[in-house]
Amino acid sequence: MAITDWPEEQRPRERLIRHGAAILSDAELLAVFLRVGVTGKSAVDLGRDMVTHFGSLNGLFSATLNDFSKINGLGPAKYAQLQAVLELARRSLCEELQAGVALNSPQAVKQYLQLLLSGRAYESFAVLFLDVKNRLIVCDEMFRGTLTHTSVYPREIVKAALAHNAASVILAHNHPSGTPEPSAADHTLTQALKQALTLIDVRVLDHFVVAGKQVYSFAEHGQL
């Protein structure tokens, strides 16, 4: 049965308008995005197939065009739309960080980093460079690695901090394994970067480890 044949109070779009987006399931939110289903399946059914196929929303968001298009009813047009929505979400959170909420709203930082790093099949190391008022200057994804390892060079981060005239930084990397707890190597690297940046009077405010929906904060655990 097509969604247009459902009782109005059960239709995802109408429910979103009346009660807000938070009340909808993942499949229903995707149905609003998709607008229409395919032969034999409503948009909600197709949304449910998408989540099941990729295992999670993060898996869906990080899918390649080739993988995305393997689901009947999806293709380049829907892929482009989804990537545009994700980029708009990133830019919205980036605006908050540029307004100086990096210290007052760690949740905004976590959400931004989740959109940036979660779901990737390789390790990536990013640095948020902040000015004296804790406003974001730029977020630079500086190093990329493999499934389990990324080589990070303190000298390059120091050079970038000087180039951006940063007063402080927030470090971040992802764990494709899905486990957010930092490794011994993560702790060692954090201290090495903190010492190197101290020499040029740049503070390390936090180091986040992103693993899917989980984000580990060094600062929150008293490890800086």
Tab-separated table of C-alpha atoms in Angstrom, residues 9-164:
chain	number	residue	atom	x	y	z
A	9	GLU	CA	-2.141	10.450	11.083
A	10	GLN	CA	0.181	7.555	10.176
A	11	ARG	CA	1.990	9.184	7.261
A	12	PRO	CA	5.610	10.106	8.103
A	13	ARG	CA	5.536	13.577	6.574
A	14	GLU	CA	2.323	14.558	8.311
A	15	ARG	CA	3.549	13.127	11.627
A	16	LEU	CA	6.803	15.094	11.283
A	17	ILE	CA	4.922	18.337	10.650
A	18	ARG	CA	2.591	17.822	13.589
A	19	HIS	CA	4.947	16.323	16.164
A	20	GLY	CA	8.511	17.063	15.023
A	21	ALA	CA	11.187	14.965	13.338
A	22	ALA	CA	12.393	13.310	16.560
A	23	ILE	CA	9.226	11.207	16.788
A	24	LEU	CA	9.956	9.358	13.539
A	25	SER	CA	11.946	6.146	13.187
A	26	ASP	CA	15.040	5.984	10.985
A	27	ALA	CA	13.021	4.311	8.234
A	28	GLU	CA	10.305	6.982	8.430
A	29	LEU	CA	12.822	9.815	8.244
A	30	LEU	CA	14.377	8.200	5.193
A	31	ALA	CA	10.884	7.842	3.713
A	32	VAL	CA	10.370	11.602	4.005
A	33	PHE	CA	13.705	12.065	2.267
A	34	LEU	CA	12.917	9.513	-0.470
A	35	ARG	CA	9.340	10.773	-1.032
A	36	VAL	CA	8.372	7.691	-3.047
A	37	GLY	CA	9.044	3.970	-2.878
A	38	VAL	CA	9.386	1.383	-5.625
A	39	THR	CA	7.026	-1.181	-7.083
A	40	GLY	CA	5.773	-3.358	-4.251
A	41	LYS	CA	7.408	-1.264	-1.526
A	42	SER	CA	6.454	1.970	0.167
A	43	ALA	CA	9.041	4.655	0.911
A	44	VAL	CA	9.073	3.417	4.525
A	45	ASP	CA	9.816	-0.138	3.344
A	46	LEU	CA	12.604	1.190	1.141
A	47	GLY	CA	13.996	3.248	4.038
A	48	ARG	CA	13.967	0.143	6.226
A	49	ASP	CA	15.797	-1.791	3.493
A	50	MET	CA	18.464	0.925	3.385
A	51	VAL	CA	19.149	0.768	7.133
A	52	THR	CA	19.171	-3.046	7.099
A	53	HIS	CA	21.461	-3.245	4.079
A	54	PHE	CA	24.091	-0.862	5.469
A	55	GLY	CA	23.680	-1.890	9.114
A	56	SER	CA	23.258	1.629	10.456
A	57	LEU	CA	22.699	5.221	9.429
A	58	ASN	CA	26.449	5.820	9.653
A	59	GLY	CA	27.008	2.928	7.268
A	60	LEU	CA	24.460	4.405	4.880
A	61	PHE	CA	25.896	7.911	5.064
A	62	SER	CA	29.414	6.694	4.281
A	63	ALA	CA	28.372	4.366	1.434
A	64	THR	CA	29.928	4.805	-1.968
A	65	LEU	CA	27.733	5.558	-4.960
A	66	ASN	CA	28.326	2.022	-6.223
A	67	ASP	CA	27.158	0.418	-2.958
A	68	PHE	CA	24.270	2.868	-2.596
A	69	SER	CA	23.013	2.054	-6.079
A	70	LYS	CA	22.823	-1.685	-5.348
A	71	ILE	CA	19.462	-1.107	-3.650
A	72	ASN	CA	16.566	-1.108	-6.099
A	73	GLY	CA	15.148	2.389	-6.394
A	74	LEU	CA	18.341	4.212	-5.473
A	75	GLY	CA	20.853	5.782	-7.816
A	76	PRO	CA	23.015	8.836	-8.519
A	77	ALA	CA	20.198	11.363	-8.017
A	78	LYS	CA	19.244	10.125	-4.527
A	79	TYR	CA	22.914	9.671	-3.643
A	80	ALA	CA	23.629	13.280	-4.573
A	81	GLN	CA	20.631	14.465	-2.549
A	82	LEU	CA	21.758	12.522	0.514
A	83	GLN	CA	25.314	13.836	0.291
A	84	ALA	CA	23.961	17.373	-0.041
A	85	VAL	CA	21.845	16.935	3.113
A	86	LEU	CA	24.853	15.617	5.029
A	87	GLU	CA	27.038	18.490	3.876
A	88	LEU	CA	24.372	21.000	4.909
A	89	ALA	CA	24.309	19.400	8.378
A	90	ARG	CA	28.103	19.634	8.594
A	91	ARG	CA	28.075	23.286	7.541
A	92	SER	CA	25.334	24.123	10.045
A	93	LEU	CA	27.383	22.653	12.895
A	94	CYS	CA	30.505	24.303	11.499
A	95	GLU	CA	28.747	27.683	11.756
A	96	GLU	CA	28.129	27.007	15.449
A	97	LEU	CA	31.812	26.257	15.963
A	98	GLN	CA	32.800	29.363	14.051
A	99	ALA	CA	30.575	31.358	16.416
A	100	GLY	CA	32.730	30.217	19.335
A	101	VAL	CA	30.830	27.352	20.949
A	102	ALA	CA	33.720	24.893	20.889
A	103	LEU	CA	34.205	25.072	24.674
A	104	ASN	CA	30.633	25.822	25.735
A	105	SER	CA	29.002	23.163	23.577
A	106	PRO	CA	31.123	20.008	23.359
A	107	GLN	CA	28.037	18.241	21.992
A	108	ALA	CA	28.134	20.407	18.862
A	109	VAL	CA	31.783	19.442	18.383
A	110	LYS	CA	30.946	15.763	18.821
A	111	GLN	CA	28.087	15.938	16.326
A	112	TYR	CA	30.261	17.717	13.784
A	113	LEU	CA	33.039	15.152	14.144
A	114	GLN	CA	30.584	12.273	13.884
A	115	LEU	CA	29.324	13.641	10.572
A	116	LEU	CA	32.899	14.161	9.439
A	117	LEU	CA	34.553	10.924	10.553
A	118	SER	CA	32.134	8.157	11.493
A	119	GLY	CA	31.465	5.331	9.079
A	120	ARG	CA	34.774	5.621	7.259
A	121	ALA	CA	36.559	2.396	6.411
A	122	TYR	CA	39.966	3.913	7.172
A	123	GLU	CA	41.462	5.840	10.069
A	124	SER	CA	41.516	9.596	9.637
A	125	PHE	CA	43.084	12.272	11.842
A	126	ALA	CA	41.589	15.754	11.863
A	127	VAL	CA	42.520	18.963	13.662
A	128	LEU	CA	40.173	21.824	14.504
A	129	PHE	CA	42.170	25.063	14.678
A	130	LEU	CA	40.617	27.725	16.944
A	131	ASP	CA	41.303	31.415	17.503
A	132	VAL	CA	41.727	33.207	20.841
A	133	LYS	CA	37.938	33.352	21.283
A	134	ASN	CA	37.601	29.608	20.672
A	135	ARG	CA	36.005	30.175	17.278
A	136	LEU	CA	36.757	27.640	14.579
A	137	ILE	CA	39.240	28.880	12.006
A	138	VAL	CA	39.324	25.703	9.949
A	139	CYS	CA	38.937	21.958	10.336
A	140	ASP	CA	41.707	20.127	8.497
A	141	GLU	CA	41.650	16.387	7.879
A	142	MET	CA	45.425	16.128	7.921
A	143	PHE	CA	46.222	12.411	7.825
A	144	ARG	CA	44.577	9.304	6.406
A	145	GLY	CA	45.608	5.735	7.037
A	146	THR	CA	44.367	2.160	6.957
A	147	LEU	CA	41.702	0.233	8.843
A	148	THR	CA	43.795	0.142	11.998
A	149	HIS	CA	46.515	2.770	11.762
A	150	THR	CA	47.246	6.364	10.778
A	151	SER	CA	50.675	7.968	10.784
A	152	VAL	CA	50.474	11.394	12.437
A	153	TYR	CA	53.362	13.853	12.249
A	154	PRO	CA	53.484	16.455	15.067
A	155	ARG	CA	55.708	18.721	12.979
A	156	GLU	CA	52.991	19.097	10.318
A	157	ILE	CA	50.374	19.972	12.935
A	158	VAL	CA	52.704	22.563	14.478
A	159	LYS	CA	53.313	24.092	11.044
A	160	ALA	CA	49.582	24.224	10.339
A	161	ALA	CA	48.851	25.814	13.734
A	162	LEU	CA	51.372	28.553	12.994
A	163	ALA	CA	50.019	29.051	9.469
A	164	HIS	CA	46.466	29.485	10.798
